[in-house]
């Protein structure tokens, strides 16, 4: 009788084993990211912010070299000896240190954010070999981030850098140039005035009192910047040469590599924005430039709201922050957390009140196969009589599109 009771009880046992779930997590691969971009586009700044935000290990050439020198490792002693002799560290040694860091036990748990790879130097490996080496690692990058920035913007940004000869710290033009600093302050004041009128008036009164009390305060703040120097590598003509070398060696090969990657794990970031604004998304911006933004925190808050059962959170849908109604209509629109709705244990974020009404009336057309996918828009251009119309018709016929 006991064996029969055990057999009857087996179908009603909980199939979700906590130990098995914990074991699968321990065996899972950590999230790894890589940041690409032109010289001076802010790769290291973005990588550092991502490593702090996602608790990953920052892997960058200068950071790895300093870490090895401080820890007095075998590679660090070699680098220190070369630097004392006035020689540059060879590319082969830098690459070996980066690969050793990626294979460390710490990175195997926390993951990494890699930047500065591939390098401009092809002494050790050419660019395709560097890319192939990274993508064939045991912990290969899961998310690829590409920073887009015009050449003119980069030239103005890098040529405006100044360095303190005593501390070695580098300052952008917005910090040492009083004209740019005053312009930034005016813009911030205008943004604050758009908020509540009472708060803005109080801030203006406080600002006027401070200006009256500390006349000549800005001069005191800018006084340490008078000793800044302009480095030779930051001269405009040298910056233009560096960007030209990057475009000749890396840019085309890197664009071909990124074109073959899954667009779901490829993120394009607007490099013309300030580093603090990279994590934000404008309300009217429908381009998927960067998905590391404040909406993640809102979605985490929504996941714990009106739980189905204790310790049961709402899960994200496969579309994440993209509105499924807009996708069904052939457009990519990021959803607004104000129009979030739960259905079958998952969260769906709609873009407007109308989209929310359509989804609430009948969500099946937006969720059943064929699943809504991101629309692909192709632009074919070329000289006259080069076959643009013929190629466009062939592409539209094969992929069921419209010309």
Short mmCIF file of C-alpha atoms in Angstrom, two decimals:
data_model
loop_
_atom_site.label_atom_id
_atom_site.label_comp_id
_atom_site.label_asym_id
_atom_site.label_seq_id
_atom_site.Cartn_x
_atom_site.Cartn_y
_atom_site.Cartn_z
CA UNK A 1 0.00 0.00 0.00
CA UNK A 2 2.84 2.35 0.77
CA UNK A 3 4.33 1.91 -2.69
CA UNK A 4 0.94 2.64 -4.33
CA UNK A 5 0.55 5.79 -2.27
CA UNK A 6 4.04 6.90 -3.32
CA UNK A 7 3.24 6.30 -7.00
CA UNK A 8 0.03 8.31 -6.70
CA UNK A 9 1.83 11.16 -4.96
CA UNK A 10 4.54 11.50 -7.61
CA UNK A 11 2.40 13.28 -10.25
CA UNK A 12 1.49 15.96 -7.71
CA UNK A 13 5.05 16.75 -6.63
CA UNK A 14 6.62 20.09 -7.51
CA UNK A 15 8.64 19.72 -10.72
CA UNK A 16 10.61 22.93 -9.99
CA UNK A 17 13.60 21.96 -7.84
CA UNK A 18 15.34 24.86 -6.08
CA UNK A 19 18.67 23.04 -6.01
CA UNK A 20 18.44 22.29 -9.72
CA UNK A 21 17.64 25.93 -10.50
CA UNK A 22 20.59 27.08 -8.38
CA UNK A 23 22.89 24.59 -10.10
CA UNK A 24 21.79 25.76 -13.56
CA UNK A 25 22.51 29.34 -12.55
CA UNK A 26 25.97 28.45 -11.28
CA UNK A 27 26.72 26.70 -14.58
CA UNK A 28 25.35 29.57 -16.67
CA UNK A 29 27.56 31.98 -18.59
CA UNK A 30 27.88 35.55 -17.24
CA UNK A 31 26.88 38.47 -19.42
CA UNK A 32 29.80 39.86 -21.44
CA UNK A 33 29.85 43.09 -23.43
CA UNK A 34 32.24 44.72 -25.91
CA UNK A 35 32.27 48.41 -26.90
CA UNK A 36 33.45 49.61 -30.33
CA UNK A 37 34.01 53.15 -31.52
CA UNK A 38 36.37 55.64 -33.11
CA UNK A 39 39.21 57.25 -31.12
CA UNK A 40 37.81 59.75 -28.64
CA UNK A 41 34.19 58.57 -29.02
CA UNK A 42 33.91 57.74 -25.30
CA UNK A 43 34.42 53.97 -25.37
CA UNK A 44 36.28 53.84 -22.07
CA UNK A 45 33.85 56.21 -20.33
CA UNK A 46 30.82 54.16 -21.42
CA UNK A 47 32.56 50.88 -20.57
CA UNK A 48 33.39 52.12 -17.07
CA UNK A 49 29.79 53.21 -16.47
CA UNK A 50 28.49 49.85 -17.75
CA UNK A 51 30.88 47.93 -15.52
CA UNK A 52 29.71 49.93 -12.49
CA UNK A 53 26.04 49.60 -13.41
CA UNK A 54 26.06 45.86 -14.20
CA UNK A 55 28.81 44.89 -11.74
CA UNK A 56 31.09 43.59 -14.50
CA UNK A 57 34.89 43.66 -14.80
CA UNK A 58 36.27 46.47 -16.96
CA UNK A 59 38.93 45.17 -19.37
CA UNK A 60 40.91 47.86 -21.18
CA UNK A 61 44.55 47.98 -22.24
CA UNK A 62 45.72 50.74 -19.89
CA UNK A 63 43.67 49.36 -16.98
CA UNK A 64 45.09 45.85 -17.48
CA UNK A 65 48.66 47.17 -17.68
CA UNK A 66 48.27 49.22 -14.47
CA UNK A 67 46.70 46.27 -12.64
CA UNK A 68 49.55 43.92 -13.59
CA UNK A 69 52.18 46.50 -12.57
CA UNK A 70 50.49 47.13 -9.21
CA UNK A 71 50.14 43.40 -8.50
CA UNK A 72 53.78 42.77 -9.56
CA UNK A 73 52.82 39.88 -11.85
CA UNK A 74 55.18 38.39 -14.42
CA UNK A 75 53.62 40.50 -17.16
CA UNK A 76 53.66 43.55 -14.90
CA UNK A 77 57.39 43.23 -14.21
CA UNK A 78 58.07 42.97 -17.96
CA UNK A 79 56.00 46.10 -18.62
CA UNK A 80 57.72 47.98 -15.82
CA UNK A 81 61.16 47.06 -17.16
CA UNK A 82 60.24 48.19 -20.69
CA UNK A 83 58.82 51.48 -19.42
CA UNK A 84 61.96 52.18 -17.34
CA UNK A 85 64.01 51.67 -20.50
CA UNK A 86 61.86 54.19 -22.35
CA UNK A 87 60.37 51.57 -24.68
CA UNK A 88 56.74 50.98 -25.60
CA UNK A 89 54.92 47.82 -24.51
CA UNK A 90 54.59 45.46 -27.53
CA UNK A 91 51.14 44.60 -28.81
CA UNK A 92 51.69 40.89 -28.25
CA UNK A 93 52.28 41.41 -24.52
CA UNK A 94 49.19 43.62 -24.17
CA UNK A 95 47.01 41.06 -25.97
CA UNK A 96 48.28 38.24 -23.74
CA UNK A 97 47.44 40.26 -20.61
CA UNK A 98 43.92 41.01 -21.92
CA UNK A 99 43.27 37.34 -22.76
CA UNK A 100 44.61 36.26 -19.36
CA UNK A 101 42.27 38.72 -17.67
CA UNK A 102 39.28 37.40 -19.65
CA UNK A 103 40.13 33.82 -18.62
CA UNK A 104 40.41 34.72 -14.90
CA UNK A 105 38.05 33.22 -12.31
CA UNK A 106 36.73 36.65 -11.35
CA UNK A 107 35.57 37.37 -14.92
CA UNK A 108 34.07 33.86 -15.13
CA UNK A 109 31.64 34.88 -12.38
CA UNK A 110 30.97 38.59 -12.96
CA UNK A 111 31.46 38.85 -16.74
CA UNK A 112 33.34 41.66 -18.44
CA UNK A 113 33.06 44.87 -20.46
CA UNK A 114 35.81 44.93 -23.09
CA UNK A 115 36.87 48.05 -24.99
CA UNK A 116 39.80 49.17 -27.12
CA UNK A 117 39.68 45.95 -29.13
CA UNK A 118 40.53 45.51 -31.99
CA UNK A 119 43.54 47.81 -31.78
CA UNK A 120 45.01 50.03 -34.46
CA UNK A 121 48.34 48.22 -34.28
CA UNK A 122 48.61 45.15 -36.52
CA UNK A 123 52.13 44.15 -35.43
CA UNK A 124 50.93 41.01 -33.64
CA UNK A 125 47.58 40.22 -35.32
CA UNK A 126 45.66 41.88 -38.12
CA UNK A 127 42.16 43.22 -37.43
CA UNK A 128 40.20 40.17 -38.76
CA UNK A 129 42.36 37.89 -36.61
CA UNK A 130 41.75 40.04 -33.54
CA UNK A 131 37.98 39.95 -34.09
CA UNK A 132 38.05 36.20 -34.68
CA UNK A 133 40.11 35.70 -31.52
CA UNK A 134 37.59 37.53 -29.38
CA UNK A 135 34.51 35.87 -30.91
CA UNK A 136 36.02 32.38 -30.43
CA UNK A 137 36.71 32.82 -26.73
CA UNK A 138 35.04 30.60 -24.15
CA UNK A 139 33.42 33.75 -22.74
CA UNK A 140 32.63 35.50 -26.00
CA UNK A 141 30.72 38.81 -25.96
CA UNK A 142 26.94 38.54 -25.72
CA UNK A 143 26.14 42.21 -26.46
CA UNK A 144 27.96 44.37 -29.02
CA UNK A 145 27.82 48.15 -28.49
CA UNK A 146 28.87 50.48 -31.30
CA UNK A 147 29.31 54.20 -30.63
CA UNK A 148 28.46 56.36 -33.65
CA UNK A 149 29.96 59.84 -33.78
CA UNK A 150 30.80 62.16 -36.74
CA UNK A 151 34.46 62.90 -37.47
CA UNK A 152 34.01 66.65 -36.98
CA UNK A 153 32.55 66.14 -33.50
CA UNK A 154 35.44 63.88 -32.52
CA UNK A 155 38.06 66.32 -33.82
CA UNK A 156 36.53 69.20 -31.85
CA UNK A 157 36.20 67.06 -28.72
CA UNK A 158 39.75 65.66 -28.70
CA UNK A 159 41.44 68.90 -29.76
CA UNK A 160 39.71 70.61 -26.81
CA UNK A 161 41.33 68.35 -24.19
CA UNK A 162 43.88 69.82 -21.78
CA UNK A 163 46.12 68.01 -19.27
CA UNK A 164 47.36 68.99 -15.84
CA UNK A 165 51.15 68.42 -15.92
CA UNK A 166 51.31 67.80 -12.16
CA UNK A 167 48.48 65.29 -11.67
CA UNK A 168 48.20 64.00 -15.26
CA UNK A 169 44.40 64.45 -15.19
CA UNK A 170 42.75 65.37 -18.50
CA UNK A 171 39.96 67.96 -18.67
CA UNK A 172 37.49 68.50 -21.54
CA UNK A 173 36.75 71.93 -22.97
CA UNK A 174 33.50 72.20 -20.97
CA UNK A 175 35.51 72.34 -17.72
CA UNK A 176 38.42 74.65 -18.50
CA UNK A 177 36.84 76.99 -21.10
CA UNK A 178 34.66 79.62 -19.30
CA UNK A 179 32.61 80.34 -22.44
CA UNK A 180 31.51 76.72 -22.82
CA UNK A 181 30.94 76.37 -19.08
CA UNK A 182 28.68 79.44 -18.98
CA UNK A 183 26.76 78.14 -21.99
CA UNK A 184 26.20 74.79 -20.26
CA UNK A 185 24.99 76.54 -17.11
CA UNK A 186 22.50 78.60 -19.10
CA UNK A 187 21.14 75.46 -20.75
CA UNK A 188 20.75 73.76 -17.38
CA UNK A 189 18.98 76.82 -15.99
CA UNK A 190 16.56 76.81 -18.92
CA UNK A 191 15.78 73.13 -18.35
CA UNK A 192 15.11 73.77 -14.67
CA UNK A 193 12.79 76.68 -15.48
CA UNK A 194 10.55 74.33 -17.47
CA UNK A 195 9.68 72.50 -14.24
CA UNK A 196 7.63 73.82 -11.38
CA UNK A 197 7.55 77.62 -11.22
CA UNK A 198 7.85 77.82 -7.46
CA UNK A 199 10.92 75.59 -7.30
CA UNK A 200 12.50 77.51 -10.15
CA UNK A 201 11.95 80.84 -8.41
CA UNK A 202 13.52 79.55 -5.20
CA UNK A 203 16.54 78.26 -7.10
CA UNK A 204 16.97 81.61 -8.87
CA UNK A 205 16.84 83.48 -5.55
CA UNK A 206 19.43 81.16 -4.01
CA UNK A 207 21.62 81.50 -7.11
CA UNK A 208 21.44 85.31 -7.02
CA UNK A 209 22.38 85.39 -3.32
CA UNK A 210 25.36 83.13 -3.94
CA UNK A 211 26.51 85.30 -6.85
CA UNK A 212 26.27 88.44 -4.71
CA UNK A 213 28.14 86.88 -1.80
CA UNK A 214 30.92 85.30 -3.88
CA UNK A 215 31.74 87.85 -6.55
CA UNK A 216 34.59 86.54 -8.63
CA UNK A 217 33.86 82.93 -7.58
CA UNK A 218 34.12 81.54 -11.14
CA UNK A 219 37.60 83.03 -11.45
CA UNK A 220 38.70 81.19 -8.33
CA UNK A 221 37.32 77.93 -9.67
CA UNK A 222 39.02 78.39 -13.03
CA UNK A 223 42.35 79.43 -11.54
CA UNK A 224 43.77 75.84 -11.37
CA UNK A 225 43.07 75.42 -15.10
CA UNK A 226 45.55 78.14 -16.13
CA UNK A 227 48.42 75.67 -15.85
CA UNK A 228 46.87 73.13 -18.23
CA UNK A 229 48.85 72.16 -21.31
CA UNK A 230 47.82 71.03 -24.79
CA UNK A 231 49.30 67.61 -25.57
CA UNK A 232 50.81 67.08 -29.06
CA UNK A 233 48.58 64.06 -29.74
CA UNK A 234 45.53 66.30 -29.17
CA UNK A 235 46.51 68.80 -31.87
CA UNK A 236 43.83 69.02 -34.55
CA UNK A 237 46.07 67.76 -37.36
CA UNK A 238 47.21 64.76 -35.30
CA UNK A 239 43.63 63.91 -34.33
CA UNK A 240 42.58 63.95 -37.97
CA UNK A 241 45.44 61.56 -38.80
CA UNK A 242 44.39 59.14 -36.03
CA UNK A 243 40.79 59.09 -37.19
CA UNK A 244 41.94 58.61 -40.78
CA UNK A 245 44.11 55.65 -39.78
CA UNK A 246 41.19 54.12 -37.88
CA UNK A 247 38.90 54.44 -40.90
CA UNK A 248 41.52 52.89 -43.20
CA UNK A 249 42.41 49.95 -40.94
CA UNK A 250 39.41 49.09 -38.75
CA UNK A 251 36.22 50.93 -39.73
CA UNK A 252 35.23 49.04 -42.89
CA UNK A 253 36.15 45.60 -41.53
CA UNK A 254 34.34 46.29 -38.29
CA UNK A 255 31.18 47.45 -40.09
CA UNK A 256 31.18 44.27 -42.19
CA UNK A 257 31.53 42.21 -39.00
CA UNK A 258 28.70 44.04 -37.22
CA UNK A 259 26.43 43.68 -40.28
CA UNK A 260 26.58 39.88 -39.90
CA UNK A 261 25.62 39.91 -36.20
CA UNK A 262 22.17 39.39 -34.70
CA UNK A 263 20.52 42.82 -34.50
CA UNK A 264 18.88 41.89 -31.19
CA UNK A 265 22.28 41.93 -29.48
CA UNK A 266 23.74 44.89 -31.37
CA UNK A 267 23.27 48.32 -29.80
CA UNK A 268 24.14 51.59 -31.51
CA UNK A 269 24.83 54.51 -29.19
CA UNK A 270 24.71 58.19 -30.16
CA UNK A 271 28.22 59.39 -29.32
CA UNK A 272 27.36 63.08 -29.68
CA UNK A 273 25.51 63.04 -26.35
CA UNK A 274 27.06 63.62 -22.95
CA UNK A 275 28.21 60.46 -21.11
CA UNK A 276 25.55 60.96 -18.42
CA UNK A 277 22.82 61.06 -21.09
CA UNK A 278 23.79 57.77 -22.74
CA UNK A 279 21.69 55.81 -20.22
CA UNK A 280 18.59 57.87 -20.99
CA UNK A 281 16.15 57.63 -23.90
CA UNK A 282 14.19 60.62 -25.14
CA UNK A 283 10.42 60.28 -25.13
CA UNK A 284 10.04 61.05 -28.83
CA UNK A 285 13.08 59.02 -29.93
CA UNK A 286 11.95 55.79 -31.57
CA UNK A 287 15.45 54.65 -32.51
CA UNK A 288 16.86 51.78 -30.44
CA UNK A 289 20.16 53.49 -29.64
CA UNK A 290 20.77 52.11 -26.19
CA UNK A 291 18.71 49.87 -23.92
CA UNK A 292 20.64 50.64 -20.72
CA UNK A 293 18.24 53.28 -19.40
CA UNK A 294 15.99 54.19 -16.51
CA UNK A 295 13.05 52.18 -17.92
CA UNK A 296 14.74 49.01 -16.65
CA UNK A 297 14.22 50.23 -13.09
CA UNK A 298 10.57 50.98 -13.82
CA UNK A 299 10.04 47.54 -15.32
CA UNK A 300 11.61 45.97 -12.24
CA UNK A 301 9.15 47.92 -10.10
CA UNK A 302 6.24 46.81 -12.28
CA UNK A 303 7.33 43.18 -12.01
CA UNK A 304 6.60 43.23 -8.25
CA UNK A 305 3.23 45.01 -8.52
CA UNK A 306 0.01 43.01 -7.89
CA UNK A 307 1.71 39.64 -7.75
CA UNK A 308 -0.17 36.55 -8.89
CA UNK A 309 1.15 34.60 -5.92
CA UNK A 310 3.79 35.11 -3.23
CA UNK A 311 7.34 35.06 -4.60
CA UNK A 312 6.00 35.16 -8.16
CA UNK A 313 7.02 38.11 -10.28
CA UNK A 314 5.73 39.23 -13.63
CA UNK A 315 8.15 38.35 -16.40
CA UNK A 316 9.11 40.40 -19.40
CA UNK A 317 7.70 39.51 -22.76
CA UNK A 318 9.99 38.63 -25.63
CA UNK A 319 9.57 42.16 -27.00
CA UNK A 320 10.91 43.81 -23.85
CA UNK A 321 10.25 47.55 -24.04
CA UNK A 322 9.06 47.54 -27.67
CA UNK A 323 5.34 48.00 -28.26
CA UNK A 324 3.88 44.81 -29.87
CA UNK A 325 0.98 46.75 -31.40
CA UNK A 326 3.38 49.09 -33.20
CA UNK A 327 5.44 46.11 -34.38
CA UNK A 328 2.34 44.50 -35.86
CA UNK A 329 1.75 47.73 -37.77
CA UNK A 330 5.32 47.70 -39.10
CA UNK A 331 7.03 50.27 -36.90
CA UNK A 332 9.47 50.20 -33.97
CA UNK A 333 8.21 52.28 -31.04
CA UNK A 334 9.52 51.99 -27.49
CA UNK A 335 6.76 51.46 -24.95
CA UNK A 336 5.85 53.75 -22.08
CA UNK A 337 5.73 52.17 -18.57
CA UNK A 338 2.56 54.20 -17.92
CA UNK A 339 0.76 51.94 -20.43
CA UNK A 340 2.08 48.62 -19.11
CA UNK A 341 -0.29 45.65 -18.93
CA UNK A 342 0.11 42.07 -17.70
CA UNK A 343 -1.13 39.07 -19.65
CA UNK A 344 -0.45 35.36 -19.01
CA UNK A 345 2.24 36.11 -16.46
CA UNK A 346 4.18 38.51 -18.70
CA UNK A 347 4.49 42.28 -18.99
CA UNK A 348 3.75 44.15 -22.20
CA UNK A 349 4.62 47.82 -22.52
CA UNK A 350 2.45 49.74 -24.99
CA UNK A 351 3.39 53.02 -26.59
CA UNK A 352 0.11 54.98 -26.30
CA UNK A 353 -3.41 54.93 -24.91
CA UNK A 354 -4.81 53.82 -28.29
CA UNK A 355 -2.35 50.91 -28.48
CA UNK A 356 -3.31 49.93 -24.93
CA UNK A 357 -7.02 49.87 -25.84
CA UNK A 358 -6.35 47.72 -28.91
CA UNK A 359 -4.27 45.29 -26.88
CA UNK A 360 -6.81 45.12 -24.05
CA UNK A 361 -9.68 44.37 -26.43
CA UNK A 362 -7.93 41.41 -28.05
CA UNK A 363 -4.21 40.70 -27.55
CA UNK A 364 -4.21 37.53 -29.67
CA UNK A 365 -3.57 39.18 -33.08
CA UNK A 366 -0.43 40.80 -31.66
CA UNK A 367 0.94 37.66 -29.97
CA UNK A 368 -0.03 34.69 -32.18
CA UNK A 369 2.15 33.61 -35.11
CA UNK A 370 3.27 35.09 -37.36
CA UNK A 371 4.98 36.90 -34.53
CA UNK A 372 5.55 40.62 -35.01
CA UNK A 373 9.17 41.20 -35.91
CA UNK A 374 11.19 44.33 -36.37
CA UNK A 375 10.58 45.70 -39.90
CA UNK A 376 13.56 45.79 -42.21
CA UNK A 377 13.96 48.89 -44.39
CA UNK A 378 16.49 48.77 -47.23
CA UNK A 379 17.74 51.77 -49.20
CA UNK A 380 19.25 50.97 -52.61
CA UNK A 381 21.28 53.74 -54.22
CA UNK A 382 23.73 54.06 -57.13
CA UNK A 383 24.41 55.92 -60.37
CA UNK A 384 21.83 56.06 -63.19
CA UNK A 385 21.23 52.82 -65.12
CA UNK A 386 23.15 50.78 -62.51
CA UNK A 387 20.22 48.41 -61.89
CA UNK A 388 18.72 49.93 -58.77
CA UNK A 389 15.13 49.20 -59.79
CA UNK A 390 15.92 45.61 -60.75
CA UNK A 391 17.71 44.88 -57.48
CA UNK A 392 14.93 46.53 -55.47
CA UNK A 393 12.28 44.39 -57.18
CA UNK A 394 14.28 41.19 -56.58
CA UNK A 395 14.76 42.01 -52.88
CA UNK A 396 11.07 42.86 -52.47
CA UNK A 397 10.03 39.63 -54.21
CA UNK A 398 12.28 37.40 -52.10
CA UNK A 399 11.42 39.03 -48.75
CA UNK A 400 7.78 39.96 -49.51
CA UNK A 401 8.37 43.67 -49.18
CA UNK A 402 7.29 46.80 -50.99
CA UNK A 403 9.32 49.01 -53.29
#
